[in-house]
Amino acid sequence: MKYYKKAKEIMDMDVTEFIGSVSEREIENAMKSLSVIFPESYKAFLIDFGGGDAGGEIIFGITNNEEDDVVITTQMERSQGLPENLVIIGFWNDTLICLDTGKMNNEECPVVEVNDDYSETEMIVDTFGKFLYEYIDEE
């Protein structure tokens, strides 16, 4: 969570466009719909921001919008073969960015890139908080 807190501190709210906070009940419903547990740093992001544009790239959240809703997009891709342990949090530079909830460790999981046929993943960073921090820090 330390990286998530750092990301929050350095986030330039003038270049972000988030939908706004979602409730813990909405998060519980999303996790139930996907049969996963979100990492703590992603839950904190959802509670604080809900999802949206983080300065140029969209981070999927609970939006009820088919283009950037974590549940809707993950379920659509699962119907095409996306493994059950992956949860889509973005589509950056024609690459799916996912939480790998099958590799939870201390209430966190890695963020991975997934290839077109879902057969390979490559770890980007070991937590969502670090993913957000590194992205915000580069901007």
Short mmCIF file of N, CA and C in Angstrom, two decimals:
data_model
loop_
_atom_site.label_atom_id
_atom_site.label_comp_id
_atom_site.label_asym_id
_atom_site.label_seq_id
_atom_site.Cartn_x
_atom_site.Cartn_y
_atom_site.Cartn_z
N MET A 1 0.82 -1.21 0.00
CA MET A 1 0.00 0.00 0.00
C MET A 1 0.86 1.27 0.00
N LYS A 2 2.14 1.14 0.35
CA LYS A 2 2.96 2.34 0.41
C LYS A 2 3.07 3.00 -0.96
N TYR A 3 3.16 2.19 -2.03
CA TYR A 3 3.24 2.78 -3.37
C TYR A 3 1.93 3.44 -3.77
N TYR A 4 0.82 2.83 -3.36
CA TYR A 4 -0.48 3.45 -3.67
C TYR A 4 -0.57 4.82 -3.00
N LYS A 5 -0.16 4.88 -1.74
CA LYS A 5 -0.21 6.16 -1.02
C LYS A 5 0.70 7.20 -1.66
N LYS A 6 1.88 6.76 -2.12
CA LYS A 6 2.79 7.68 -2.81
C LYS A 6 2.15 8.18 -4.11
N ALA A 7 1.51 7.26 -4.84
CA ALA A 7 0.86 7.64 -6.10
C ALA A 7 -0.21 8.69 -5.85
N LYS A 8 -0.98 8.49 -4.81
CA LYS A 8 -2.03 9.44 -4.46
C LYS A 8 -1.45 10.82 -4.15
N GLU A 9 -0.32 10.83 -3.47
CA GLU A 9 0.32 12.09 -3.10
C GLU A 9 0.81 12.88 -4.31
N ILE A 10 1.32 12.19 -5.32
CA ILE A 10 1.90 12.90 -6.45
C ILE A 10 0.94 13.07 -7.63
N MET A 11 -0.26 12.52 -7.50
CA MET A 11 -1.22 12.58 -8.60
C MET A 11 -1.65 14.02 -8.87
N ASP A 12 -1.55 14.43 -10.11
CA ASP A 12 -1.97 15.76 -10.53
C ASP A 12 -3.44 15.70 -10.92
N MET A 13 -4.30 16.17 -10.04
CA MET A 13 -5.74 16.06 -10.27
C MET A 13 -6.20 16.94 -11.43
N ASP A 14 -5.35 17.84 -11.91
CA ASP A 14 -5.71 18.66 -13.06
C ASP A 14 -5.66 17.88 -14.37
N VAL A 15 -4.94 16.75 -14.39
CA VAL A 15 -4.83 15.96 -15.62
C VAL A 15 -5.50 14.59 -15.49
N THR A 16 -6.30 14.43 -14.45
CA THR A 16 -7.02 13.17 -14.27
C THR A 16 -8.51 13.41 -14.41
N GLU A 17 -9.21 12.37 -14.75
CA GLU A 17 -10.66 12.45 -14.86
C GLU A 17 -11.25 11.13 -14.35
N PHE A 18 -11.54 11.10 -13.07
CA PHE A 18 -12.07 9.89 -12.45
C PHE A 18 -13.57 10.02 -12.25
N ILE A 19 -14.24 8.85 -12.16
CA ILE A 19 -15.69 8.88 -12.01
C ILE A 19 -16.12 9.20 -10.58
N GLY A 20 -15.24 8.97 -9.64
CA GLY A 20 -15.56 9.23 -8.24
C GLY A 20 -15.68 7.94 -7.46
N SER A 21 -15.67 8.07 -6.19
CA SER A 21 -15.66 6.96 -5.25
C SER A 21 -16.77 5.94 -5.50
N VAL A 22 -16.44 4.68 -5.26
CA VAL A 22 -17.46 3.63 -5.25
C VAL A 22 -17.48 3.04 -3.85
N SER A 23 -18.59 2.41 -3.51
CA SER A 23 -18.75 1.89 -2.16
C SER A 23 -18.11 0.50 -2.01
N GLU A 24 -17.88 0.14 -0.77
CA GLU A 24 -17.34 -1.19 -0.49
C GLU A 24 -18.33 -2.26 -0.94
N ARG A 25 -19.62 -1.96 -0.87
CA ARG A 25 -20.63 -2.92 -1.34
C ARG A 25 -20.50 -3.13 -2.85
N GLU A 26 -20.28 -2.05 -3.61
CA GLU A 26 -20.08 -2.19 -5.06
C GLU A 26 -18.82 -3.01 -5.37
N ILE A 27 -17.79 -2.82 -4.57
CA ILE A 27 -16.56 -3.58 -4.75
C ILE A 27 -16.82 -5.05 -4.45
N GLU A 28 -17.52 -5.33 -3.36
CA GLU A 28 -17.86 -6.72 -3.01
C GLU A 28 -18.67 -7.36 -4.14
N ASN A 29 -19.64 -6.64 -4.68
CA ASN A 29 -20.45 -7.18 -5.78
C ASN A 29 -19.61 -7.46 -7.01
N ALA A 30 -18.66 -6.57 -7.32
CA ALA A 30 -17.78 -6.77 -8.48
C ALA A 30 -16.91 -8.01 -8.28
N MET A 31 -16.35 -8.16 -7.08
CA MET A 31 -15.52 -9.33 -6.81
C MET A 31 -16.34 -10.61 -6.90
N LYS A 32 -17.55 -10.55 -6.38
CA LYS A 32 -18.44 -11.73 -6.44
C LYS A 32 -18.77 -12.06 -7.89
N SER A 33 -19.06 -11.06 -8.70
CA SER A 33 -19.39 -11.28 -10.11
C SER A 33 -18.23 -11.93 -10.87
N LEU A 34 -17.01 -11.59 -10.48
CA LEU A 34 -15.83 -12.12 -11.15
C LEU A 34 -15.21 -13.33 -10.44
N SER A 35 -15.74 -13.67 -9.26
CA SER A 35 -15.23 -14.78 -8.46
C SER A 35 -13.74 -14.62 -8.14
N VAL A 36 -13.37 -13.41 -7.74
CA VAL A 36 -11.98 -13.10 -7.36
C VAL A 36 -11.99 -12.20 -6.13
N ILE A 37 -10.81 -12.00 -5.58
CA ILE A 37 -10.60 -11.00 -4.54
C ILE A 37 -9.63 -9.98 -5.12
N PHE A 38 -10.03 -8.72 -5.10
CA PHE A 38 -9.16 -7.65 -5.59
C PHE A 38 -8.05 -7.41 -4.57
N PRO A 39 -6.88 -7.00 -5.04
CA PRO A 39 -5.82 -6.62 -4.10
C PRO A 39 -6.19 -5.35 -3.35
N GLU A 40 -5.62 -5.19 -2.18
CA GLU A 40 -5.95 -4.06 -1.31
C GLU A 40 -5.70 -2.71 -1.98
N SER A 41 -4.61 -2.58 -2.71
CA SER A 41 -4.32 -1.29 -3.34
C SER A 41 -5.33 -0.96 -4.44
N TYR A 42 -5.84 -1.96 -5.14
CA TYR A 42 -6.86 -1.70 -6.17
C TYR A 42 -8.19 -1.34 -5.51
N LYS A 43 -8.51 -2.01 -4.41
CA LYS A 43 -9.73 -1.66 -3.67
C LYS A 43 -9.65 -0.21 -3.20
N ALA A 44 -8.49 0.20 -2.68
CA ALA A 44 -8.32 1.59 -2.22
C ALA A 44 -8.51 2.55 -3.39
N PHE A 45 -7.97 2.21 -4.55
CA PHE A 45 -8.14 3.04 -5.75
C PHE A 45 -9.62 3.18 -6.09
N LEU A 46 -10.35 2.07 -6.05
CA LEU A 46 -11.79 2.10 -6.36
C LEU A 46 -12.54 2.97 -5.36
N ILE A 47 -12.21 2.83 -4.09
CA ILE A 47 -12.88 3.63 -3.06
C ILE A 47 -12.56 5.12 -3.24
N ASP A 48 -11.31 5.43 -3.56
CA ASP A 48 -10.90 6.83 -3.71
C ASP A 48 -11.34 7.45 -5.03
N PHE A 49 -11.25 6.69 -6.13
CA PHE A 49 -11.42 7.27 -7.46
C PHE A 49 -12.47 6.59 -8.34
N GLY A 50 -12.73 5.32 -8.13
CA GLY A 50 -13.72 4.59 -8.91
C GLY A 50 -13.23 4.07 -10.23
N GLY A 51 -12.31 4.77 -10.88
CA GLY A 51 -11.81 4.41 -12.20
C GLY A 51 -11.82 5.63 -13.09
N GLY A 52 -11.12 5.54 -14.21
CA GLY A 52 -11.12 6.63 -15.16
C GLY A 52 -9.75 6.97 -15.69
N ASP A 53 -9.63 8.16 -16.25
CA ASP A 53 -8.42 8.62 -16.92
C ASP A 53 -7.41 9.11 -15.88
N ALA A 54 -6.26 8.46 -15.88
CA ALA A 54 -5.21 8.82 -14.92
C ALA A 54 -4.11 9.61 -15.60
N GLY A 55 -4.49 10.58 -16.41
CA GLY A 55 -3.50 11.40 -17.07
C GLY A 55 -3.11 10.88 -18.44
N GLY A 56 -4.04 10.30 -19.14
CA GLY A 56 -3.77 9.84 -20.50
C GLY A 56 -4.16 8.40 -20.76
N GLU A 57 -4.17 7.58 -19.75
CA GLU A 57 -4.56 6.18 -19.89
C GLU A 57 -5.73 5.90 -18.95
N ILE A 58 -6.63 5.05 -19.41
CA ILE A 58 -7.79 4.69 -18.60
C ILE A 58 -7.45 3.51 -17.70
N ILE A 59 -7.75 3.65 -16.42
CA ILE A 59 -7.67 2.54 -15.48
C ILE A 59 -9.10 2.11 -15.21
N PHE A 60 -9.41 0.88 -15.59
CA PHE A 60 -10.76 0.37 -15.46
C PHE A 60 -11.16 0.31 -14.00
N GLY A 61 -12.43 0.60 -13.77
CA GLY A 61 -12.98 0.57 -12.42
C GLY A 61 -14.41 0.08 -12.48
N ILE A 62 -15.19 0.53 -11.53
CA ILE A 62 -16.60 0.16 -11.48
C ILE A 62 -17.37 1.37 -12.01
N THR A 63 -17.66 1.32 -13.32
CA THR A 63 -18.21 2.47 -14.01
C THR A 63 -19.57 2.21 -14.65
N ASN A 64 -19.94 0.94 -14.80
CA ASN A 64 -21.15 0.54 -15.53
C ASN A 64 -21.14 0.99 -16.98
N ASN A 65 -19.95 1.20 -17.51
CA ASN A 65 -19.76 1.62 -18.90
C ASN A 65 -18.97 0.50 -19.58
N GLU A 66 -19.47 -0.04 -20.65
CA GLU A 66 -18.84 -1.23 -21.23
C GLU A 66 -17.41 -1.01 -21.72
N GLU A 67 -16.99 0.22 -21.95
CA GLU A 67 -15.62 0.45 -22.41
C GLU A 67 -14.58 0.40 -21.30
N ASP A 68 -14.97 0.69 -20.05
CA ASP A 68 -13.95 0.77 -19.00
C ASP A 68 -14.40 0.22 -17.65
N ASP A 69 -15.40 -0.64 -17.66
CA ASP A 69 -15.86 -1.27 -16.42
C ASP A 69 -15.11 -2.58 -16.21
N VAL A 70 -14.49 -2.74 -15.07
CA VAL A 70 -13.68 -3.91 -14.79
C VAL A 70 -14.48 -5.21 -14.91
N VAL A 71 -15.72 -5.21 -14.46
CA VAL A 71 -16.54 -6.43 -14.51
C VAL A 71 -16.98 -6.72 -15.94
N ILE A 72 -17.55 -5.74 -16.60
CA ILE A 72 -18.08 -5.96 -17.95
C ILE A 72 -16.97 -6.38 -18.92
N THR A 73 -15.84 -5.66 -18.92
CA THR A 73 -14.78 -6.00 -19.87
C THR A 73 -14.14 -7.34 -19.55
N THR A 74 -13.95 -7.63 -18.28
CA THR A 74 -13.35 -8.92 -17.90
C THR A 74 -14.29 -10.06 -18.30
N GLN A 75 -15.58 -9.93 -18.02
CA GLN A 75 -16.52 -10.98 -18.41
C GLN A 75 -16.57 -11.16 -19.92
N MET A 76 -16.52 -10.06 -20.68
CA MET A 76 -16.52 -10.18 -22.15
C MET A 76 -15.28 -10.92 -22.63
N GLU A 77 -14.12 -10.58 -22.09
CA GLU A 77 -12.88 -11.26 -22.51
C GLU A 77 -12.84 -12.70 -22.01
N ARG A 78 -13.41 -12.98 -20.85
CA ARG A 78 -13.46 -14.37 -20.38
C ARG A 78 -14.29 -15.23 -21.32
N SER A 79 -15.33 -14.65 -21.92
CA SER A 79 -16.13 -15.41 -22.87
C SER A 79 -15.32 -15.74 -24.14
N GLN A 80 -14.20 -15.03 -24.33
CA GLN A 80 -13.32 -15.28 -25.48
C GLN A 80 -12.08 -16.10 -25.09
N GLY A 81 -11.98 -16.48 -23.81
CA GLY A 81 -10.88 -17.33 -23.38
C GLY A 81 -9.93 -16.77 -22.35
N LEU A 82 -10.16 -15.54 -21.88
CA LEU A 82 -9.30 -14.98 -20.83
C LEU A 82 -9.38 -15.87 -19.58
N PRO A 83 -8.23 -16.28 -19.03
CA PRO A 83 -8.25 -17.11 -17.83
C PRO A 83 -8.98 -16.44 -16.66
N GLU A 84 -9.61 -17.27 -15.83
CA GLU A 84 -10.44 -16.80 -14.71
C GLU A 84 -9.67 -15.99 -13.67
N ASN A 85 -8.36 -16.20 -13.56
CA ASN A 85 -7.57 -15.50 -12.55
C ASN A 85 -7.20 -14.08 -12.96
N LEU A 86 -7.43 -13.73 -14.24
CA LEU A 86 -7.05 -12.40 -14.72
C LEU A 86 -8.24 -11.45 -14.70
N VAL A 87 -7.98 -10.21 -14.27
CA VAL A 87 -8.99 -9.16 -14.20
C VAL A 87 -8.43 -7.96 -14.96
N ILE A 88 -9.15 -7.53 -15.99
CA ILE A 88 -8.67 -6.46 -16.86
C ILE A 88 -8.81 -5.10 -16.17
N ILE A 89 -7.69 -4.37 -16.09
CA ILE A 89 -7.73 -3.02 -15.52
C ILE A 89 -7.33 -1.97 -16.54
N GLY A 90 -7.02 -2.38 -17.77
CA GLY A 90 -6.67 -1.42 -18.79
C GLY A 90 -6.38 -2.07 -20.12
N PHE A 91 -6.38 -1.24 -21.14
CA PHE A 91 -6.03 -1.66 -22.49
C PHE A 91 -5.15 -0.55 -23.03
N TRP A 92 -3.84 -0.69 -22.79
CA TRP A 92 -2.89 0.36 -23.09
C TRP A 92 -2.01 -0.07 -24.26
N ASN A 93 -1.89 0.78 -25.26
CA ASN A 93 -1.04 0.49 -26.43
C ASN A 93 -1.36 -0.89 -27.02
N ASP A 94 -2.65 -1.15 -27.20
CA ASP A 94 -3.12 -2.42 -27.77
C ASP A 94 -2.73 -3.64 -26.94
N THR A 95 -2.52 -3.47 -25.66
CA THR A 95 -2.15 -4.58 -24.78
C THR A 95 -3.10 -4.61 -23.59
N LEU A 96 -3.60 -5.80 -23.27
CA LEU A 96 -4.43 -5.96 -22.07
C LEU A 96 -3.55 -5.88 -20.84
N ILE A 97 -3.96 -5.06 -19.88
CA ILE A 97 -3.28 -4.94 -18.60
C ILE A 97 -4.22 -5.55 -17.56
N CYS A 98 -3.72 -6.53 -16.81
CA CYS A 98 -4.58 -7.28 -15.90
C CYS A 98 -3.96 -7.44 -14.52
N LEU A 99 -4.84 -7.61 -13.54
CA LEU A 99 -4.44 -8.08 -12.22
C LEU A 99 -4.40 -9.60 -12.31
N ASP A 100 -3.34 -10.22 -11.83
CA ASP A 100 -3.28 -11.69 -11.80
C ASP A 100 -3.66 -12.14 -10.40
N THR A 101 -4.96 -12.27 -10.17
CA THR A 101 -5.47 -12.58 -8.84
C THR A 101 -5.16 -14.01 -8.40
N GLY A 102 -4.65 -14.81 -9.31
CA GLY A 102 -4.23 -16.17 -8.95
C GLY A 102 -2.90 -16.20 -8.23
N LYS A 103 -2.24 -15.05 -8.14
CA LYS A 103 -0.93 -14.97 -7.50
C LYS A 103 -0.94 -13.98 -6.34
N MET A 104 -1.99 -14.05 -5.53
CA MET A 104 -2.09 -13.15 -4.38
C MET A 104 -1.00 -13.46 -3.36
N ASN A 105 -0.42 -12.39 -2.80
CA ASN A 105 0.60 -12.50 -1.78
C ASN A 105 0.47 -11.29 -0.87
N ASN A 106 0.20 -11.50 0.41
CA ASN A 106 0.01 -10.40 1.36
C ASN A 106 -1.05 -9.41 0.88
N GLU A 107 -2.16 -9.92 0.40
CA GLU A 107 -3.33 -9.15 -0.06
C GLU A 107 -3.04 -8.28 -1.28
N GLU A 108 -2.00 -8.62 -2.02
CA GLU A 108 -1.66 -7.93 -3.27
C GLU A 108 -1.38 -8.98 -4.34
N CYS A 109 -1.43 -8.55 -5.61
CA CYS A 109 -1.12 -9.45 -6.70
C CYS A 109 -0.41 -8.67 -7.81
N PRO A 110 0.29 -9.38 -8.70
CA PRO A 110 0.99 -8.67 -9.77
C PRO A 110 0.06 -8.09 -10.81
N VAL A 111 0.57 -7.07 -11.50
CA VAL A 111 -0.07 -6.52 -12.68
C VAL A 111 0.71 -7.09 -13.87
N VAL A 112 -0.03 -7.63 -14.85
CA VAL A 112 0.61 -8.31 -15.97
C VAL A 112 0.09 -7.79 -17.30
N GLU A 113 0.90 -7.94 -18.34
CA GLU A 113 0.47 -7.75 -19.72
C GLU A 113 0.07 -9.11 -20.25
N VAL A 114 -0.96 -9.15 -21.10
CA VAL A 114 -1.44 -10.42 -21.63
C VAL A 114 -1.41 -10.35 -23.15
N ASN A 115 -0.91 -11.43 -23.78
CA ASN A 115 -0.83 -11.41 -25.25
C ASN A 115 -2.22 -11.65 -25.86
N ASP A 116 -2.29 -11.53 -27.18
CA ASP A 116 -3.57 -11.55 -27.90
C ASP A 116 -4.41 -12.81 -27.69
N ASP A 117 -3.77 -13.97 -27.59
CA ASP A 117 -4.55 -15.21 -27.43
C ASP A 117 -4.62 -15.67 -25.97
N TYR A 118 -4.22 -14.80 -25.06
CA TYR A 118 -4.29 -15.03 -23.61
C TYR A 118 -3.36 -16.15 -23.13
N SER A 119 -2.45 -16.60 -23.97
CA SER A 119 -1.62 -17.75 -23.60
C SER A 119 -0.38 -17.37 -22.80
N GLU A 120 0.01 -16.09 -22.85
CA GLU A 120 1.21 -15.67 -22.14
C GLU A 120 0.95 -14.39 -21.36
N THR A 121 1.55 -14.33 -20.19
CA THR A 121 1.51 -13.10 -19.40
C THR A 121 2.94 -12.70 -19.08
N GLU A 122 3.13 -11.41 -18.93
CA GLU A 122 4.44 -10.90 -18.52
C GLU A 122 4.20 -9.91 -17.39
N MET A 123 4.86 -10.15 -16.27
CA MET A 123 4.67 -9.28 -15.12
C MET A 123 5.24 -7.89 -15.39
N ILE A 124 4.43 -6.88 -15.10
CA ILE A 124 4.87 -5.49 -15.20
C ILE A 124 5.47 -5.07 -13.86
N VAL A 125 4.67 -5.23 -12.80
CA VAL A 125 5.11 -4.94 -11.42
C VAL A 125 4.36 -5.88 -10.48
N ASP A 126 4.83 -5.93 -9.23
CA ASP A 126 4.27 -6.90 -8.30
C ASP A 126 3.01 -6.46 -7.56
N THR A 127 2.62 -5.17 -7.67
CA THR A 127 1.38 -4.72 -7.04
C THR A 127 0.71 -3.65 -7.88
N PHE A 128 -0.60 -3.51 -7.71
CA PHE A 128 -1.32 -2.43 -8.40
C PHE A 128 -0.82 -1.07 -7.92
N GLY A 129 -0.57 -0.94 -6.63
CA GLY A 129 -0.09 0.35 -6.10
C GLY A 129 1.20 0.78 -6.77
N LYS A 130 2.12 -0.15 -6.97
CA LYS A 130 3.38 0.18 -7.63
C LYS A 130 3.14 0.50 -9.11
N PHE A 131 2.22 -0.23 -9.74
CA PHE A 131 1.85 0.05 -11.12
C PHE A 131 1.35 1.48 -11.27
N LEU A 132 0.43 1.89 -10.39
CA LEU A 132 -0.12 3.24 -10.43
C LEU A 132 0.97 4.27 -10.15
N TYR A 133 1.78 4.02 -9.15
CA TYR A 133 2.84 4.95 -8.79
C TYR A 133 3.81 5.15 -9.96
N GLU A 134 4.26 4.05 -10.57
CA GLU A 134 5.22 4.17 -11.66
C GLU A 134 4.62 4.90 -12.85
N TYR A 135 3.34 4.66 -13.13
CA TYR A 135 2.69 5.35 -14.23
C TYR A 135 2.56 6.85 -13.93
N ILE A 136 2.07 7.19 -12.76
CA ILE A 136 1.89 8.60 -12.39
C ILE A 136 3.23 9.32 -12.32
N ASP A 137 4.25 8.64 -11.80
CA ASP A 137 5.57 9.25 -11.67
C ASP A 137 6.21 9.56 -13.02
N GLU A 138 5.87 8.77 -14.06
CA GLU A 138 6.41 9.01 -15.40
C GLU A 138 5.74 10.19 -16.08
N GLU A 139 4.49 10.48 -15.71
CA GLU A 139 3.73 11.53 -16.40
C GLU A 139 4.22 12.92 -16.06
#
